[in-house]
């Protein structure tokens, strides 16, 4: 549901019970995110890559999202090595030098970001909206929180669609991006319109739901039914997360 | 006459921040076997009227009654929305889910059908509208007319007692339009249809109203003489089905 086109499929991953995928994703992400050394994130990254392959997601879509995440990571690489205090590893440039600690930190963040990215992509993005809502409730996420999450997502899409429509309308009427006052004024107007229209549209989406009998509970079309494959899958995910934790502890011992 | 399904008395409505009342002490009774055609110029308040009847907008004054009991709170209107299906003027506003099947099944699931029944219901409704096989399609990739049909399927799938349709034939080709005429005739349910498509109104409804200056006007001898249309038969001799 995070990604509509990715949620459609019949792969080994898509067939897993959404509840189990949600829990597996939480376990793996936690193992990667909480680690202080590189071992656990590397392990989870490997697991995420394998899952992404198994999910047979369209490579173009995966690549686009991969680039988006790593563009953000690239910004960190610009700043972190220079600003983290520690042993310099490059010549000083205007009093700034990249430090070993900074490079290590940036590497670790890169690993973690990509590990979590591939897990979310293969495990969560492959769950259709209603099923993810249902799965969140089934694993004990409070209703309010599950709704907040679903609606945030739903309206993010509304906003990006709205922007797309307005940008098209502007292009149709001969607008060409440029660095001119006219172009900046147009962009400012587009952003203002996006906010107004997205608000309006989100209200209408809510009306549409109410019209069709929505009374505060999402019901999923696919009832949940776990089989042995799901249990095996969760055990493997748990094992990977625990192995990540164990590696982390071992590397700590090594340091002390 | 049997008890009205929906009745409005003295309903006033002004959009917040505007001066002109869109509905001004409006009275209306909608019986359980009526097929009402609603027409009138753009901006005369047709859509607003339906939204007030469904509880999407609350009147500033006056009362809405559903099957004899007053509808005031959100809870009262939940019953109205179970009983009456409203097709919105803009299909993009009606579609909620990324895939067609999930979207059409949304209403039935809210009505308490099991996932299995809801899926069957959704598939049956889709095929009724000539959309078999559309289940897995992504809703934002549908054509304008397809979106309109999918949003209609979402409404019909709830098996409402009555249907309110806000410009249902907008953007539909003649064959699809005929199919909708046939479906509405088959269903035999009470209707309120807003349309600027006179042919369509004449085919599916029998009582005509327009809104003027915030009031509903009954039009006993419908404006058949205003009926002007063009089609490929031109002035060659031909028949109209009605
Ligand atoms: N959200 C709103 N805020 C303020 N004014 C509104 C809003 N929605 C509609 N109006 C105004 O209320 C009046 C009635 O609008 P409504 O949508 O009911 O007209 P309509 O008869 O359905 O027209 P159309 O045939 O164009 O669909 C119009 O003058 C419109 O400008
Ligand atoms: Mg209207």
XYZ file of N, CA, C and O in Angstrom, chain B residues 22-185:
656
model
N -28.170 28.720 -0.985
C -28.317 27.827 -2.137
C -29.680 27.137 -2.057
O -30.368 26.953 -3.059
N -30.064 26.724 -0.847
C -31.396 26.176 -0.628
C -32.105 27.128 0.325
O -31.542 27.521 1.351
N -33.350 27.493 -0.017
C -34.034 28.528 0.752
C -35.428 28.033 1.103
O -36.321 28.038 0.263
N -35.598 27.569 2.338
C -36.876 27.044 2.815
C -37.471 26.056 1.816
O -38.599 26.192 1.361
N -36.686 25.055 1.509
C -37.075 24.103 0.465
C -37.838 22.922 1.054
O -37.472 22.383 2.106
N -38.929 22.541 0.411
C -39.704 21.364 0.815
C -39.645 20.324 -0.282
O -39.682 20.666 -1.464
N -39.578 19.062 0.137
C -39.508 17.999 -0.859
C -39.883 16.677 -0.210
O -39.474 16.383 0.911
N -40.683 15.887 -0.903
C -41.021 14.560 -0.409
C -40.672 13.552 -1.483
O -41.052 13.723 -2.641
N -39.954 12.530 -1.072
C -39.515 11.521 -2.032
C -40.120 10.180 -1.630
O -39.758 9.597 -0.607
N -41.081 9.741 -2.428
C -41.790 8.509 -2.107
C -41.008 7.273 -2.499
O -40.068 7.344 -3.287
N -41.427 6.101 -1.972
C -40.679 4.867 -2.200
C -40.857 4.278 -3.598
O -40.266 3.243 -3.886
N -41.696 4.905 -4.444
C -41.756 4.363 -5.796
C -41.639 5.470 -6.841
O -42.155 5.364 -7.940
N -40.944 6.533 -6.440
C -40.813 7.660 -7.357
C -39.514 7.589 -8.147
O -38.514 7.066 -7.674
N -39.577 8.143 -9.360
C -38.365 8.254 -10.167
C -38.273 9.704 -10.620
O -38.954 10.123 -11.541
N -37.450 10.422 -9.879
C -37.428 11.873 -10.020
C -36.269 12.320 -10.898
O -35.138 11.881 -10.711
N -36.565 13.187 -11.846
C -35.523 13.824 -12.643
C -35.315 15.241 -12.143
O -36.272 15.972 -11.921
N -34.052 15.622 -11.908
C -33.760 16.946 -11.370
C -32.864 17.653 -12.371
O -31.836 17.118 -12.772
N -33.312 18.825 -12.806
C -32.474 19.552 -13.766
C -32.429 21.022 -13.381
O -33.078 21.445 -12.421
N -31.670 21.772 -14.102
C -31.542 23.187 -13.758
C -30.164 23.651 -14.127
O -29.267 22.833 -14.297
N -30.004 24.973 -14.197
C -28.723 25.510 -14.653
C -27.573 25.151 -13.722
O -27.806 24.795 -12.564
N -26.357 25.259 -14.220
C -25.161 25.031 -13.403
C -25.178 25.966 -12.211
O -25.522 27.138 -12.338
N -24.853 25.394 -11.070
C -24.755 26.223 -9.873
C -26.093 26.508 -9.216
O -26.173 27.320 -8.300
N -27.170 25.841 -9.671
C -28.475 26.146 -9.075
C -28.683 25.412 -7.753
O -29.628 25.716 -7.027
N -27.824 24.447 -7.427
C -27.923 23.814 -6.114
C -28.373 22.353 -6.144
O -28.742 21.804 -5.102
N -28.325 21.713 -7.297
C -28.776 20.317 -7.395
C -27.887 19.391 -6.563
O -28.379 18.574 -5.775
N -26.579 19.534 -6.772
C -25.647 18.691 -6.020
C -25.771 18.972 -4.528
O -25.813 18.047 -3.707
N -25.872 20.255 -4.190
C -26.010 20.632 -2.781
C -27.228 19.950 -2.155
O -27.157 19.425 -1.045
N -28.338 19.932 -2.894
C -29.561 19.306 -2.376
C -29.314 17.832 -2.033
O -29.678 17.367 -0.953
N -28.682 17.094 -2.954
C -28.431 15.673 -2.677
C -27.504 15.512 -1.475
O -27.692 14.608 -0.656
N -26.499 16.386 -1.371
C -25.568 16.260 -0.255
C -26.248 16.554 1.091
O -25.912 15.935 2.085
N -27.207 17.475 1.068
C -27.958 17.736 2.298
C -28.811 16.515 2.654
O -28.891 16.105 3.805
N -29.400 15.901 1.624
C -30.249 14.734 1.903
C -29.449 13.564 2.463
O -29.965 12.750 3.221
N -28.163 13.470 2.073
C -27.339 12.360 2.544
C -26.591 12.701 3.830
O -25.812 11.885 4.321
N -26.752 13.920 4.326
C -26.071 14.290 5.560
C -24.613 14.661 5.376
O -23.875 14.745 6.357
N -24.185 14.883 4.134
C -22.807 15.343 3.925
C -22.712 16.822 4.257
O -21.671 17.322 4.646
N -23.828 17.525 4.055
C -23.934 18.919 4.473
C -25.125 18.985 5.424
O -26.118 18.300 5.209
N -25.007 19.781 6.473
C -26.119 19.900 7.426
C -26.860 21.208 7.182
O -26.214 22.255 7.062
N -28.188 21.148 7.110
C -28.953 22.368 6.842
C -28.827 23.377 7.982
O -28.650 22.990 9.134
N -28.918 24.658 7.614
C -28.885 25.712 8.630
C -30.218 25.774 9.365
O -30.299 26.154 10.516
N -31.282 25.415 8.632
C -32.608 25.397 9.250
C -33.425 24.350 8.517
O -33.075 23.936 7.420
N -34.548 23.921 9.163
C -35.394 22.928 8.520
C -35.019 21.527 8.950
O -34.082 21.331 9.730
N -35.801 20.546 8.456
C -35.619 19.183 8.926
C -35.533 18.190 7.776
O -36.132 18.374 6.724
N -34.742 17.145 7.994
C -34.655 16.021 7.068
C -35.251 14.827 7.799
O -34.913 14.582 8.961
N -36.168 14.109 7.160
C -36.717 12.904 7.782
C -36.480 11.726 6.864
O -36.708 11.813 5.659
N -36.006 10.627 7.452
C -35.770 9.407 6.694
C -36.750 8.357 7.196
O -36.760 8.048 8.392
N -37.606 7.852 6.317
C -38.645 6.894 6.688
C -39.431 7.354 7.915
O -39.655 6.581 8.849
N -39.726 8.643 7.960
C -40.566 9.145 9.026
C -39.844 9.632 10.272
O -40.408 10.383 11.042
N -38.566 9.187 10.485
C -37.913 9.684 11.699
C -36.870 10.733 11.342
O -36.211 10.631 10.307
N -36.719 11.730 12.207
C -35.815 12.826 11.885
C -34.364 12.349 11.792
O -33.934 11.508 12.589
N -33.655 12.871 10.792
C -32.231 12.571 10.650
C -31.462 13.825 11.021
O -31.546 14.832 10.325
N -30.762 13.763 12.152
C -30.057 14.944 12.646
C -28.582 14.640 12.865
O -27.709 15.339 12.377
N -28.314 13.552 13.579
C -26.920 13.253 13.929
C -26.254 12.410 12.848
O -26.913 11.881 11.951
N -24.939 12.293 12.967
C -24.162 11.457 12.051
C -24.702 10.024 12.072
O -24.802 9.368 11.048
N -25.086 9.564 13.253
C -25.578 8.206 13.390
C -26.886 8.028 12.604
O -27.068 7.017 11.929
N -27.782 9.032 12.673
C -29.026 8.950 11.905
C -28.709 8.833 10.411
O -29.336 8.059 9.690
N -27.720 9.623 9.978
C -27.424 9.631 8.546
C -26.729 8.359 8.089
O -26.776 8.015 6.916
N -26.102 7.644 9.033
C -25.521 6.356 8.650
C -26.608 5.441 8.097
O -26.394 4.722 7.133
N -27.772 5.488 8.728
C -28.885 4.666 8.255
C -29.327 5.135 6.871
O -29.628 4.323 5.996
N -29.352 6.454 6.676
C -29.729 6.986 5.360
C -28.789 6.446 4.290
O -29.209 6.017 3.216
N -27.491 6.440 4.605
C -26.490 6.050 3.604
C -26.490 4.555 3.338
O -26.049 4.112 2.287
N -26.968 3.755 4.332
C -27.143 2.324 4.066
C -28.299 2.122 3.109
O -28.293 1.251 2.271
N -29.325 2.964 3.278
C -30.549 2.787 2.503
C -30.468 3.391 1.114
O -31.088 2.893 0.176
N -29.718 4.474 0.978
C -29.684 5.187 -0.288
C -28.249 5.279 -0.785
O -27.347 5.620 -0.024
N -28.046 4.944 -2.046
C -26.715 5.043 -2.634
C -26.601 6.333 -3.421
O -27.449 6.623 -4.257
N -25.563 7.122 -3.141
C -25.358 8.360 -3.903
C -24.158 8.210 -4.825
O -23.054 7.902 -4.374
N -24.391 8.412 -6.102
C -23.290 8.460 -7.065
C -22.864 9.917 -7.187
O -23.657 10.768 -7.579
N -21.596 10.190 -6.842
C -21.122 11.575 -6.868
C -20.908 12.050 -8.300
O -20.662 11.265 -9.206
N -21.001 13.380 -8.455
C -20.849 13.970 -9.782
C -19.465 13.680 -10.355
O -19.312 13.420 -11.540
N -18.453 13.696 -9.482
C -17.080 13.512 -9.934
C -16.560 12.146 -9.476
O -16.389 11.903 -8.300
N -16.321 11.249 -10.444
C -15.942 9.878 -10.103
C -14.641 9.835 -9.303
O -14.462 8.976 -8.444
N -13.742 10.782 -9.567
C -12.480 10.795 -8.823
C -12.703 10.955 -7.333
O -11.893 10.521 -6.529
N -13.803 11.619 -6.975
C -14.090 11.792 -5.551
C -14.636 10.516 -4.939
O -14.628 10.348 -3.731
N -15.189 9.645 -5.766
C -15.891 8.488 -5.233
C -14.970 7.301 -4.996
O -15.239 6.458 -4.160
N -13.900 7.237 -5.781
C -13.050 6.054 -5.726
C -12.027 6.196 -4.612
O -11.353 7.205 -4.510
N -11.952 5.175 -3.763
C -11.145 5.261 -2.566
C -9.905 4.392 -2.654
O -8.844 4.756 -2.174
N -10.053 3.220 -3.243
C -8.972 2.256 -3.193
C -8.164 2.186 -4.484
O -8.677 2.514 -5.556
N -6.933 1.726 -4.362
C -6.059 1.619 -5.539
C -6.551 0.609 -6.580
O -6.328 0.812 -7.762
N -7.175 -0.488 -6.146
C -7.615 -1.440 -7.163
C -9.142 -1.476 -7.233
O -9.834 -1.217 -6.253
N -9.634 -1.801 -8.429
C -11.065 -1.782 -8.687
C -11.810 -2.724 -7.742
O -12.811 -2.349 -7.132
N -11.299 -3.951 -7.581
C -12.024 -4.924 -6.760
C -12.133 -4.449 -5.312
O -13.220 -4.480 -4.723
N -11.012 -3.984 -4.740
C -11.043 -3.480 -3.368
C -12.041 -2.344 -3.246
O -12.758 -2.237 -2.257
N -12.064 -1.493 -4.274
C -12.937 -0.338 -4.184
C -14.406 -0.735 -4.195
O -15.190 -0.267 -3.382
N -14.767 -1.625 -5.117
C -16.181 -2.008 -5.218
C -16.606 -2.808 -3.988
O -17.749 -2.717 -3.543
N -15.655 -3.546 -3.400
C -16.001 -4.378 -2.235
C -16.086 -3.559 -0.948
O -16.576 -4.050 0.068
N -15.615 -2.324 -0.995
C -15.544 -1.493 0.219
C -16.910 -1.330 0.889
O -17.063 -1.558 2.094
N -17.936 -0.961 0.099
C -19.276 -0.761 0.648
C -19.845 -2.043 1.237
O -20.277 -2.064 2.397
N -19.861 -3.137 0.448
C -20.378 -4.400 0.983
C -19.682 -4.823 2.280
O -20.339 -5.295 3.210
N -18.360 -4.632 2.388
C -17.653 -4.988 3.621
C -18.152 -4.116 4.772
O -18.351 -4.600 5.879
N -18.368 -2.825 4.484
C -18.889 -1.939 5.531
C -20.295 -2.340 5.954
O -20.711 -2.083 7.071
N -21.034 -2.973 5.027
C -22.394 -3.404 5.368
C -22.385 -4.730 6.107
O -23.438 -5.292 6.387
N -21.216 -5.278 6.362
C -21.135 -6.481 7.164
C -21.073 -7.798 6.398
O -21.185 -8.865 6.990
N -20.904 -7.744 5.069
C -20.737 -8.990 4.331
C -19.374 -9.601 4.666
O -18.432 -8.880 4.996
N -19.282 -10.921 4.577
C -17.993 -11.568 4.810
C -17.103 -11.261 3.608
O -17.604 -10.947 2.532
N -15.767 -11.346 3.793
C -14.883 -11.055 2.668
C -15.251 -11.856 1.420
O -15.223 -11.342 0.303
N -15.638 -13.109 1.599
C -15.984 -13.965 0.473
C -17.216 -13.418 -0.253
O -17.228 -13.250 -1.468
N -18.263 -13.124 0.547
C -19.494 -12.596 -0.058
C -19.234 -11.250 -0.723
O -19.769 -10.968 -1.800
N -18.403 -10.429 -0.056
C -18.138 -9.098 -0.596
C -17.429 -9.206 -1.934
O -17.731 -8.484 -2.888
N -16.497 -10.147 -2.024
C -15.779 -10.328 -3.279
C -16.746 -10.786 -4.380
O -16.742 -10.253 -5.486
N -17.610 -11.758 -4.038
C -18.587 -12.247 -5.029
C -19.498 -11.111 -5.479
O -19.773 -10.945 -6.667
N -19.957 -10.350 -4.485
C -20.855 -9.238 -4.778
C -20.165 -8.238 -5.720
O -20.750 -7.782 -6.707
N -18.902 -7.937 -5.399
C -18.162 -6.961 -6.206
C -17.997 -7.483 -7.628
O -18.213 -6.763 -8.607
N -17.653 -8.771 -7.734
C -17.431 -9.311 -9.075
C -18.728 -9.350 -9.871
O -18.750 -9.028 -11.064
N -19.822 -9.722 -9.202
C -21.117 -9.772 -9.894
C -21.510 -8.377 -10.375
O -21.986 -8.206 -11.504
N -21.300 -7.375 -9.518
C -21.680 -6.013 -9.892
C -20.831 -5.518 -11.060
O -21.339 -4.875 -11.980
N -19.547 -5.838 -11.018
C -18.677 -5.424 -12.114
C -19.143 -6.039 -13.424
O -19.187 -5.375 -14.461
N -19.522 -7.316 -13.381
C -19.906 -7.935 -14.646
C -21.260 -7.410 -15.106
O -21.501 -7.282 -16.305
N -22.128 -7.034 -14.158
C -23.401 -6.414 -14.527
C -23.151 -5.152 -15.351
O -23.899 -4.827 -16.280
N -22.088 -4.435 -15.015
C -21.783 -3.180 -15.705
C -20.830 -3.382 -16.886
O -20.311 -2.426 -17.443
N -20.614 -4.658 -17.235
C -19.742 -4.933 -18.374
C -18.273 -4.726 -18.049
O -17.479 -4.424 -18.922
N -17.928 -4.889 -16.776
C -16.541 -4.658 -16.369
C -15.887 -5.939 -15.850
O -14.976 -5.854 -15.020
N -16.342 -7.106 -16.320
C -15.721 -8.334 -15.827
C -14.231 -8.263 -16.149
O -13.846 -7.769 -17.204
N -13.433 -8.757 -15.234
C -12.000 -8.767 -15.478
C -11.307 -7.473 -15.068
O -10.097 -7.373 -15.130
N -12.091 -6.461 -14.632
C -11.482 -5.193 -14.227
C -10.964 -5.238 -12.795
O -10.265 -4.320 -12.368
N -11.310 -6.293 -12.031
C -10.990 -6.359 -10.606
C -9.590 -5.910 -10.227
O -9.425 -5.036 -9.383
N -8.552 -6.494 -10.834
C -7.197 -6.135 -10.418
C -6.676 -4.819 -10.991
O -5.576 -4.406 -10.644
N -7.440 -4.149 -11.865
C -6.896 -2.933 -12.496
C -6.693 -1.823 -11.460
O -7.412 -1.727 -10.477
N -5.729 -0.961 -11.715
C -5.478 0.170 -10.822
C -6.453 1.296 -11.157
O -6.583 1.694 -12.313
N -7.137 1.808 -10.121
C -8.209 2.765 -10.386
C -7.710 4.074 -10.990
O -8.413 4.693 -11.773
N -6.481 4.494 -10.635
C -6.061 5.787 -11.179
C -5.582 5.686 -12.623
O -5.227 6.678 -13.224
N -5.585 4.465 -13.153
C -5.184 4.327 -14.551
C -6.384 4.101 -15.462
O -6.225 3.762 -16.618
N -7.608 4.229 -14.917
C -8.790 3.991 -15.744
C -9.114 5.230 -16.570
O -8.748 6.347 -16.203
N -9.831 5.026 -17.671
C -10.281 6.174 -18.451
C -11.411 6.862 -17.694
O -11.977 6.303 -16.755
N -11.749 8.080 -18.114
C -12.800 8.825 -17.430
C -14.103 8.057 -17.339
O -14.727 7.975 -16.278
N -14.549 7.458 -18.469
C -15.805 6.714 -18.484
C -15.722 5.460 -17.624
O -16.681 5.115 -16.918
N -14.571 4.798 -17.673
C -14.400 3.595 -16.844
C -14.488 3.939 -15.366
O -15.096 3.207 -14.574
N -13.889 5.084 -14.993
C -13.970 5.512 -13.589
C -15.422 5.713 -13.182
O -15.838 5.334 -12.098
N -16.183 6.329 -14.083
C -17.597 6.593 -13.789
C -18.310 5.254 -13.537
O -19.083 5.121 -12.590
N -18.048 4.267 -14.396
C -18.697 2.962 -14.238
C -18.260 2.277 -12.948
O -19.084 1.676 -12.248
N -16.975 2.359 -12.625
C -16.490 1.726 -11.396
C -17.135 2.396 -10.179
O -17.543 1.727 -9.231
N -17.275 3.732 -10.237
C -17.886 4.391 -9.078
C -19.359 4.004 -8.972
O -19.881 3.829 -7.877
N -20.014 3.804 -10.112
C -21.402 3.326 -10.086
C -21.457 1.903 -9.509
O -22.337 1.577 -8.709
N -20.493 1.076 -9.900
C -20.455 -0.291 -9.370
C -20.334 -0.260 -7.851
O -20.997 -1.028 -7.146
N -19.499 0.658 -7.340
C -19.324 0.779 -5.890
C -20.641 1.088 -5.189
O -20.891 0.613 -4.086
N -21.475 1.887 -5.840
C -22.771 2.237 -5.249
C -23.753 1.066 -5.360
O -24.397 0.684 -4.389
N -23.847 0.482 -6.558
C -24.805 -0.617 -6.767
C -24.474 -1.826 -5.900
O -25.374 -2.551 -5.477
N -23.168 -2.046 -5.632
C -22.758 -3.234 -4.880
C -23.324 -3.241 -3.463
O -23.360 -4.267 -2.810
N -23.751 -2.061 -2.976
C -24.301 -2.012 -1.621
C -25.781 -2.363 -1.583
O -26.398 -2.336 -0.520
N -26.362 -2.683 -2.740
C -27.786 -3.006 -2.819
C -28.660 -1.976 -2.123
O -29.471 -2.323 -1.255
N -28.533 -0.690 -2.486
C -29.341 0.317 -1.796
C -30.813 0.190 -2.170
O -31.144 -0.345 -3.231
N -31.689 0.683 -1.268
C -33.128 0.668 -1.561
C -33.460 1.696 -2.629
O -34.443 1.560 -3.352
N -32.683 2.772 -2.647
C -32.922 3.840 -3.612
C -31.584 4.382 -4.088
O -30.570 4.212 -3.419
N -31.615 5.015 -5.268
C -30.371 5.541 -5.832
C -30.507 7.025 -6.124
O -31.518 7.470 -6.677
N -29.485 7.788 -5.736
C -29.380 9.182 -6.134
C -28.186 9.275 -7.081
O -27.076 8.944 -6.701
N -28.430 9.711 -8.297
C -27.341 9.736 -9.274
C -27.098 11.170 -9.731
O -27.991 11.819 -10.271
N -25.877 11.659 -9.496
C -25.524 13.028 -9.872
C -24.795 12.994 -11.216
O -23.619 12.660 -11.271
N -25.492 13.297 -12.259
C -24.955 13.282 -13.631
C -24.266 11.960 -13.972
O -23.070 11.930 -14.258
N -25.068 10.877 -13.978
C -24.471 9.558 -14.182
C -23.970 9.311 -15.603
O -23.126 8.449 -15.789
N -24.462 10.057 -16.583
C -24.077 9.711 -17.957
C -22.955 10.588 -18.492
O -22.560 10.435 -19.639
N -22.444 11.475 -17.635
C -21.351 12.337 -18.083
C -20.172 11.531 -18.594
O -19.626 10.716 -17.878
N -19.799 11.754 -19.825
C -18.601 11.106 -20.336
C -18.783 9.663 -20.751
O -17.807 8.975 -20.987
N -20.035 9.191 -20.819
C -20.238 7.805 -21.234
C -20.616 7.751 -22.716
O -21.304 8.624 -23.233
N -20.187 6.681 -23.393
C -20.545 6.536 -24.800
C -21.983 6.035 -24.893
O -22.550 5.556 -23.909
N -22.621 6.157 -26.082
C -24.049 5.826 -26.203
C -24.385 4.388 -25.770
O -25.398 4.164 -25.124
N -23.512 3.427 -26.089
C -23.822 2.035 -25.728
C -23.827 1.860 -24.215
O -24.712 1.210 -23.640
N -22.817 2.435 -23.562
C -22.721 2.316 -22.113
C -23.916 3.001 -21.464
O -24.487 2.512 -20.485
N -24.300 4.123 -22.033
C -25.431 4.878 -21.525
C -26.708 4.031 -21.626
O -27.479 3.956 -20.669
N -26.896 3.368 -22.764
C -28.059 2.491 -22.944
C -28.038 1.366 -21.920
O -29.073 0.957 -21.393
N -26.832 0.850 -21.650
C -26.707 -0.238 -20.692
C -27.156 0.233 -19.316
O -27.844 -0.479 -18.585
N -26.796 1.469 -18.973
C -27.199 2.003 -17.669
C -28.705 2.202 -17.619
O -29.355 1.904 -16.615
N -29.278 2.664 -18.714
C -30.739 2.794 -18.776
C -31.369 1.432 -18.492
O -32.271 1.307 -17.654
N -30.848 0.395 -19.153
C -31.410 -0.946 -18.990
C -31.257 -1.420 -17.545
O -32.194 -1.983 -16.962
N -30.086 -1.183 -16.973
C -29.853 -1.629 -15.599
C -30.813 -0.925 -14.639
O -31.433 -1.563 -13.780
N -30.964 0.384 -14.813
C -31.850 1.128 -13.906
C -33.283 0.643 -14.055
O -34.024 0.523 -13.080
N -33.687 0.347 -15.283
C -35.041 -0.142 -15.494
C -35.233 -1.489 -14.821
O -36.255 -1.755 -14.193
